[in-house]
C-alpha positions in Angstrom: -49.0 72.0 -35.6 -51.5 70.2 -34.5 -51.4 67.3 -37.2 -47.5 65.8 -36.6 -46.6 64.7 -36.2 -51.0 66.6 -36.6 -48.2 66.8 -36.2 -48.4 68.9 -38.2 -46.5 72.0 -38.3 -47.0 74.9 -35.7 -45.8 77.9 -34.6 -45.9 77.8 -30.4 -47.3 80.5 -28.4 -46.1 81.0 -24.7 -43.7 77.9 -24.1 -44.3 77.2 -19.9 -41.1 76.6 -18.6 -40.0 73.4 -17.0 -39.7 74.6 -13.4 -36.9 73.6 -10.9 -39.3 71.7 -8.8 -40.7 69.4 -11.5 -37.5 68.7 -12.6 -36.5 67.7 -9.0 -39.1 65.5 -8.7 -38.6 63.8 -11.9 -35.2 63.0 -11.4 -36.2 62.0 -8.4 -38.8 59.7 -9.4 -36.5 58.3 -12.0 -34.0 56.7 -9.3 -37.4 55.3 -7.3 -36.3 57.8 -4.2 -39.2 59.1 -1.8 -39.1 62.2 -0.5 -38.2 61.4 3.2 -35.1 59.5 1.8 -33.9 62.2 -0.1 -34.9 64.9 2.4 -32.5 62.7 4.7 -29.5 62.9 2.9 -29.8 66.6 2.1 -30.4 67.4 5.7 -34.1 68.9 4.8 -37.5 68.1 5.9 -39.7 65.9 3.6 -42.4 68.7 4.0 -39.4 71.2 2.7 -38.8 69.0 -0.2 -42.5 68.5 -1.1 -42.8 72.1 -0.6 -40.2 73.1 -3.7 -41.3 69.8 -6.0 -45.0 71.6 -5.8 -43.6 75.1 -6.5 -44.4 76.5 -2.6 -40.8 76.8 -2.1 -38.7 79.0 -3.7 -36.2 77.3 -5.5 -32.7 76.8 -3.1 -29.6 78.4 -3.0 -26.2 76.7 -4.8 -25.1 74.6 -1.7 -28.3 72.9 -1.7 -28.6 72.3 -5.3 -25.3 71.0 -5.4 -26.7 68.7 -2.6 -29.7 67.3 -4.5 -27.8 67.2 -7.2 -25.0 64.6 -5.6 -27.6 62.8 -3.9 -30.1 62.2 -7.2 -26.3 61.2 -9.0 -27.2 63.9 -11.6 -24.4 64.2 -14.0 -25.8 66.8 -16.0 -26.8 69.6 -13.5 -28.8 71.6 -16.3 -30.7 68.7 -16.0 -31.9 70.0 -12.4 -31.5 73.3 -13.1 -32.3 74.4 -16.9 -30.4 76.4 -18.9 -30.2 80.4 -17.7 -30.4 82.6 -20.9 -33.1 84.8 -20.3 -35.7 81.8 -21.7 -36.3 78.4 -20.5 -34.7 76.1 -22.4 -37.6 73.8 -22.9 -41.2 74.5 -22.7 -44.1 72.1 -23.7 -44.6 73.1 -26.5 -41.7 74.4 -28.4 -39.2 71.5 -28.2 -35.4 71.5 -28.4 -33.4 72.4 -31.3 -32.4 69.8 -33.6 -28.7 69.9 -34.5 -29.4 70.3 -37.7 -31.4 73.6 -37.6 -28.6 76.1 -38.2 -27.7 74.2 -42.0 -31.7 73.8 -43.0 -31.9 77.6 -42.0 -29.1 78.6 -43.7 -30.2 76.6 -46.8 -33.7 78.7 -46.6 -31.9 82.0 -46.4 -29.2 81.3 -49.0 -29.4 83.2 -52.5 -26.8 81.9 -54.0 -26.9 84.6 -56.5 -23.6 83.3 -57.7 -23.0 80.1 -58.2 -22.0 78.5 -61.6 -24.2 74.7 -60.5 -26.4 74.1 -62.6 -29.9 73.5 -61.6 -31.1 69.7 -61.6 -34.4 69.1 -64.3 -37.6 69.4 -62.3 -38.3 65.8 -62.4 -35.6 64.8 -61.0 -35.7 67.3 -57.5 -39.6 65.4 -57.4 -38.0 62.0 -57.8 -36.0 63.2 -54.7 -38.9 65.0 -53.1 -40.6 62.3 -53.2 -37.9 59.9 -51.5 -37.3 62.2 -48.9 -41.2 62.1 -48.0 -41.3 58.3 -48.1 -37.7 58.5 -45.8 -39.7 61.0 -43.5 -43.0 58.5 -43.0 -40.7 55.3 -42.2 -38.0 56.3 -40.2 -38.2 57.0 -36.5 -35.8 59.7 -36.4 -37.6 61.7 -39.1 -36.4 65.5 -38.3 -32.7 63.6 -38.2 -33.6 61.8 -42.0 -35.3 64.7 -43.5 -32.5 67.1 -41.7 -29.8 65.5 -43.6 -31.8 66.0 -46.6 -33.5 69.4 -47.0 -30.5 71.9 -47.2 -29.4 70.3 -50.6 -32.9 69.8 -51.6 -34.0 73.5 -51.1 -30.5 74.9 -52.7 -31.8 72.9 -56.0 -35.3 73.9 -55.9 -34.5 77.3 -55.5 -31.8 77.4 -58.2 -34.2 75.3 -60.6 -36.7 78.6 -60.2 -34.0 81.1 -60.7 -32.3 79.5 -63.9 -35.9 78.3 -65.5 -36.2 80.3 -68.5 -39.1 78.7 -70.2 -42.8 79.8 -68.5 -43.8 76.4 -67.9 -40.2 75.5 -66.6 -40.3 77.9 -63.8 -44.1 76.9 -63.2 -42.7 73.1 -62.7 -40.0 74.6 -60.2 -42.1 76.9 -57.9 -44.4 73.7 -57.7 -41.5 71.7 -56.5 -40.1 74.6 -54.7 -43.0 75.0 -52.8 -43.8 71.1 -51.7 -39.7 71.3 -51.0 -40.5 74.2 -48.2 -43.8 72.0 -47.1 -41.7 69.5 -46.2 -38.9 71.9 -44.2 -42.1 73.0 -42.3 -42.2 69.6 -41.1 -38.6 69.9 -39.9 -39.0 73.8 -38.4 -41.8 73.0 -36.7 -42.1 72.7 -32.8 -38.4 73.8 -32.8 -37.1 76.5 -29.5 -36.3 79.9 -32.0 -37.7 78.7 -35.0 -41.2 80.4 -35.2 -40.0 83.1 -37.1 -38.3 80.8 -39.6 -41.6 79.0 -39.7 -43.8 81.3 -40.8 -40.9 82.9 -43.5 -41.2 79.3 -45.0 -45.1 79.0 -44.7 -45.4 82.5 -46.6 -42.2 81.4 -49.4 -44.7 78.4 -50.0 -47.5 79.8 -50.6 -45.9 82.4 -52.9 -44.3 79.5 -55.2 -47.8 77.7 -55.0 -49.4 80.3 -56.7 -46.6 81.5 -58.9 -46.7 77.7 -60.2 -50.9 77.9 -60.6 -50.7 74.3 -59.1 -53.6 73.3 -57.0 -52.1 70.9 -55.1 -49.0 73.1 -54.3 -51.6 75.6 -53.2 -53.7 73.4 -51.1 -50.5 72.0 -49.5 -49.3 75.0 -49.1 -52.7 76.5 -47.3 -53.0 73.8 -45.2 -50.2 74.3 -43.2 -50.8 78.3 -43.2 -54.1 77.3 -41.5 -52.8 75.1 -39.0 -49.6 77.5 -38.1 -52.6 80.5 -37.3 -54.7 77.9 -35.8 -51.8 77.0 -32.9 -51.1 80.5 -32.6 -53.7 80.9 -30.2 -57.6 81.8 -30.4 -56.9 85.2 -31.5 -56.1 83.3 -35.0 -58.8 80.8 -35.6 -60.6 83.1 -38.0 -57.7 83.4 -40.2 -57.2 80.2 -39.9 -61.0 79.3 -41.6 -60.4 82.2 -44.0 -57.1 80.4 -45.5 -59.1 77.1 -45.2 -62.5 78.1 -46.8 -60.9 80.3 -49.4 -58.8 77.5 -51.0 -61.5 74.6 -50.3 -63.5 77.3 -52.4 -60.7 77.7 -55.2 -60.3 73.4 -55.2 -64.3 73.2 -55.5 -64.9 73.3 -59.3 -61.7 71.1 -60.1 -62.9 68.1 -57.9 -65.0 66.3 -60.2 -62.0 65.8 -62.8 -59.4 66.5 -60.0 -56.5 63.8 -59.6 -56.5 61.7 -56.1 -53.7 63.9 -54.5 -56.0 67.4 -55.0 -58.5 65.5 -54.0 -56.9 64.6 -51.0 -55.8 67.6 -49.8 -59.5 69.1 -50.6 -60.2 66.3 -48.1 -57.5 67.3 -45.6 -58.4 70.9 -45.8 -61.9 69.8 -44.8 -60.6 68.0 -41.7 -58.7 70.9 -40.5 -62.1 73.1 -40.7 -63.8 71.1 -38.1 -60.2 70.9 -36.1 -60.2 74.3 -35.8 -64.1 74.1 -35.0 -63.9 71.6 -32.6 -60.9 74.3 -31.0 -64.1 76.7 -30.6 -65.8 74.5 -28.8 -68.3 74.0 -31.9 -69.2 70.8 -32.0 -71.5 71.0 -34.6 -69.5 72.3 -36.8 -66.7 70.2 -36.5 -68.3 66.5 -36.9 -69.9 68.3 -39.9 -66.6 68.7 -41.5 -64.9 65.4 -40.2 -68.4 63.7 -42.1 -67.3 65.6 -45.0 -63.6 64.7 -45.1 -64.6 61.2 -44.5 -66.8 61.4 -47.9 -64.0 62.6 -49.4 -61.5 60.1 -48.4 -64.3 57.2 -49.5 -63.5 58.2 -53.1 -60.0 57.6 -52.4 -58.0 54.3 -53.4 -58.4 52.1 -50.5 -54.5 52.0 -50.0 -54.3 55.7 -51.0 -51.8 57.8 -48.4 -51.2 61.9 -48.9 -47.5 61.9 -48.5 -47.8 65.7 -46.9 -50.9 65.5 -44.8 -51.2 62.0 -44.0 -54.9 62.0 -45.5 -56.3 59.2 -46.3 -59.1 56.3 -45.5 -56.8 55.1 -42.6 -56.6 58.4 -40.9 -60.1 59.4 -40.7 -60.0 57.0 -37.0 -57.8 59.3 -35.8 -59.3 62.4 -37.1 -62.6 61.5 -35.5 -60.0 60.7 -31.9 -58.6 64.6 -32.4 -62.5 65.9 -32.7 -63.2 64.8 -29.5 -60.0 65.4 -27.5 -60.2 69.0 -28.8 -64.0 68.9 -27.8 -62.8 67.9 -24.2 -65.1 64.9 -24.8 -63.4 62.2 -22.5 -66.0 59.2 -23.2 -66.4 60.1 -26.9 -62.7 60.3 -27.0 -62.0 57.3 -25.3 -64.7 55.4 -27.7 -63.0 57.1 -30.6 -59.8 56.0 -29.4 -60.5 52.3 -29.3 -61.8 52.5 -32.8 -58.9 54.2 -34.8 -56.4 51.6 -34.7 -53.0 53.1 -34.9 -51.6 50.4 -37.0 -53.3 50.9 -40.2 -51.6 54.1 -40.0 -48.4 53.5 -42.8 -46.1 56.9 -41.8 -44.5 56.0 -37.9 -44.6 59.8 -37.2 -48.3 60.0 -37.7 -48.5 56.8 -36.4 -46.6 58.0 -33.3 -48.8 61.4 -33.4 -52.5 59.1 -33.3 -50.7 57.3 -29.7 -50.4 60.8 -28.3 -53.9 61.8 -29.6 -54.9 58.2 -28.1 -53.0 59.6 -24.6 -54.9 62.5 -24.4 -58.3 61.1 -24.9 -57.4 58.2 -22.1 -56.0 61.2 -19.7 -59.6 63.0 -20.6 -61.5 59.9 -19.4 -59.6 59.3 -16.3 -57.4 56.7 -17.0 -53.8 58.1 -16.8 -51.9 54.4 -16.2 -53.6 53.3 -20.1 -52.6 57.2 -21.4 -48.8 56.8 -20.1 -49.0 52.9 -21.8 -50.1 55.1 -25.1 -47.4 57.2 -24.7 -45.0 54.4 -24.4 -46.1 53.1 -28.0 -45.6 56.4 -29.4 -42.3 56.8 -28.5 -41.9 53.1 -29.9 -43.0 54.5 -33.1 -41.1 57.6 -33.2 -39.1 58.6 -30.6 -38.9 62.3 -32.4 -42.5 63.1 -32.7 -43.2 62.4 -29.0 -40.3 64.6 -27.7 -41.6 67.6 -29.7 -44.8 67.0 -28.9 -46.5 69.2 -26.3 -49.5 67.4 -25.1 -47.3 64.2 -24.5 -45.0 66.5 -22.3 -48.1 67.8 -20.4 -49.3 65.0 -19.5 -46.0 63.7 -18.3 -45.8 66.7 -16.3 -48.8 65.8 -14.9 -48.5 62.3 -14.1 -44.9 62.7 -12.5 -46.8 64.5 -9.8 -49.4 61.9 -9.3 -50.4 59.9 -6.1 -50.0 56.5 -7.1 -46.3 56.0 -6.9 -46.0 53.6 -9.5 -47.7 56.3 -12.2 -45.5 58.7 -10.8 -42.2 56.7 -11.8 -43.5 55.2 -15.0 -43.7 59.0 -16.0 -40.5 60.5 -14.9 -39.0 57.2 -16.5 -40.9 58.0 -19.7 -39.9 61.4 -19.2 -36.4 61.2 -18.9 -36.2 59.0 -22.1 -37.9 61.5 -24.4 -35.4 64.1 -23.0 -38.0 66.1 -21.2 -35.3 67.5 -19.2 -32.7 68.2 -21.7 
């Protein structure tokens, strides 16, 4: 997802594993060790040790993990070594499992075909929608908050649809049904084993959107679809613009009557045209689109915020710092950057999501000590949206291999706290 927390929701691709040697040097880094020190109480040359941080070595036998492992005082040795099951355990972009994955996905695939509760009114599961949105933008542990939440949220909404009898009762459900699963995307997303999940809630979304004939359900709804085919890779960036285009098409005759939140998401589906333009490389195209989102959030309230997609006049800063980054434009990124100041933005996620975008566009321009500073703040905001987040991992990566020996312990520090190795 390239808007959470875009972040938004996305369905990873190839996840790179963590490899043995980066983890050795990060742990290594974390306890300020060099590598002739180490190499000297393993009984190894420093060249040796250099040679399987950098991936030239194969990685060694037991006895010398073992070794490393008592002289780095690991306690964990999964930490050193990763899990073995046939798949890395972590990769940059698909983070860990959250604990409470197996109880939202159960929720998703219950049917409770025969239970005697009775549905809650509609009003009241948007009452609690709607507290669960606001829970999700102010607490730092969102996925944990919103966790707890969904898996009695999305057992109402879906027995609210089934036990409507009226037309315009079970309209008022799928609508709510179908912000409910928006906001379990949020949850799923970025999750190890969960792209399949994903998508079966992106397509149960967009299903109830339409059943409910609600255009802000729907545009909701396609906004996530575009963004999950966008980060599927290149191969989906056309159906990504058809999902966009096609609903900003179905939205464009409602606008001039249309209430702020469909106009906002007609304004956030606009942004994530010229994301996944500025993805092509179009640069064109994509400032075209960020102008055009930017006249749409003008007609906003000034203190206006989309609970779902974050849109919004505040945003629109760090919109214009995720054109850029995705342009590979370091100096316009780094320009951008200093412009969208990150604390206008109310949610801490997205808040946390603009430092990482802030991180990248400092990394583009050369300056890796200000992007690991960045990085810092957005795990101040939200420690959960940084260790999901794969360009934050990346450039840790990076940075714990660096020259400057300072940089390189700042970032396995940083590292180790987001749980980079876990």
């Amino acid at each position: 997802m390239s808007s959470d927390d875009t972040g938004a929701p996305a369905t990873p691709t190839e996840p790179e594993p963590i490899r043995f040697g980066q983890r050795l040097q990060i742990l290594r880094e974390r306890r300020g060790m060099t590598r002739e020190v180490l190499a000297g109480l393993v009984g190894k040359s420093t060249e040796t040790i250099r040679a399987i941080e950098k991936g030239r070595h194969k990685a060694p036998g037991l006895d010398m993990v073992l070794a490393l492992a008592e002289a780095l005082r690991v306690r964990d040795l999964t930490d050193l070594v990763g899990t073995h099951t046939g798949r890395p355990a972590v990769g940059l972009f698909a983070g860990p499992g959250h604990a409470r994955l197996p109880e939202v996905r159960d929720a998703i695939n219950s049917l409770s075909l025969t239970t005697r509760h009775e549905a809650p009114p509609a009003a009241h599961l948007q009452a609690r929608l709607g507290r669960a949105w606001s829970a999700r933008h102010s607490s730092p542990d969102h996925r944990e908050v919103i966790g707890r939440l969904l898996p009695d949220l999305i057992r109402d909404a879906q027995l609210a649809v089934r036990q409507a009898e009226a037309a315009v009762d079970r309209r008022a459900a799928q609508a709510v049904l179908s912000e409910v699963y928006s906001l379990s995307q949020f949850f799923i997303a970025y999750q190890a084993d969960a792209a399949e999940l994903l998508w079966r809630v992106a397509e149960r979304g967009m299903v109830a959107a339409q059943e409910a004939e609600d255009p802000h359900a729907i545009g909701v709804a396609a906004w996530l679809a575009a963004q999950a085919h966008r980060d599927s890779g290149p191969g989906h960036y056309d159906a990504a613009d058809a999902v966009t285009l096609e609903v900003l098409q179905y939205l464009e005759p409602l606008l001039p009557d249309a209430t702020t939140p469909v106009l906002a998401i007609a304004g956030a589906l606009r942004f994530e045209a010229g994301y996944t333009a500025a993805r092509r490389g179009d640069t064109g195209t994509a400032w075209a689109y960020w102008d055009q989102a930017r006249t749409v959030a003008d007609r906003l309230p000034a203190d206006y915020y989309h609970p779902a997609t974050s849109f919004s006049r505040a945003i629109m800063g760090a919109h214009a710092t995720t054109v850029a980054v995705e342009l590979h434009a370091g100096g316009e990124a780094a320009r951008q950057a200093v412009r969208a100041e990150a604390a206008v933005i109310p949610s801490r996620p997205r808040r946390a999501r603009h430092r990482i975008e802030q991180a990248r566009a400092w990394q583009l321009d050369g300056q890796p000590d200000v992007a690991l500073a960045t990085l810092a703040q957005a795990h101040e905001a939200a420690p959960e949206t940084i260790r999901y987040n794969g360009y934050a991992r990346k450039i840790l990566l990076e940075e714990t291999e660096s020259t400057v020996a300072a940089r390189r312990e700042r970032a396995a520090r940083l590292a180790v706290k987001i749980g980079l190795l876990s």
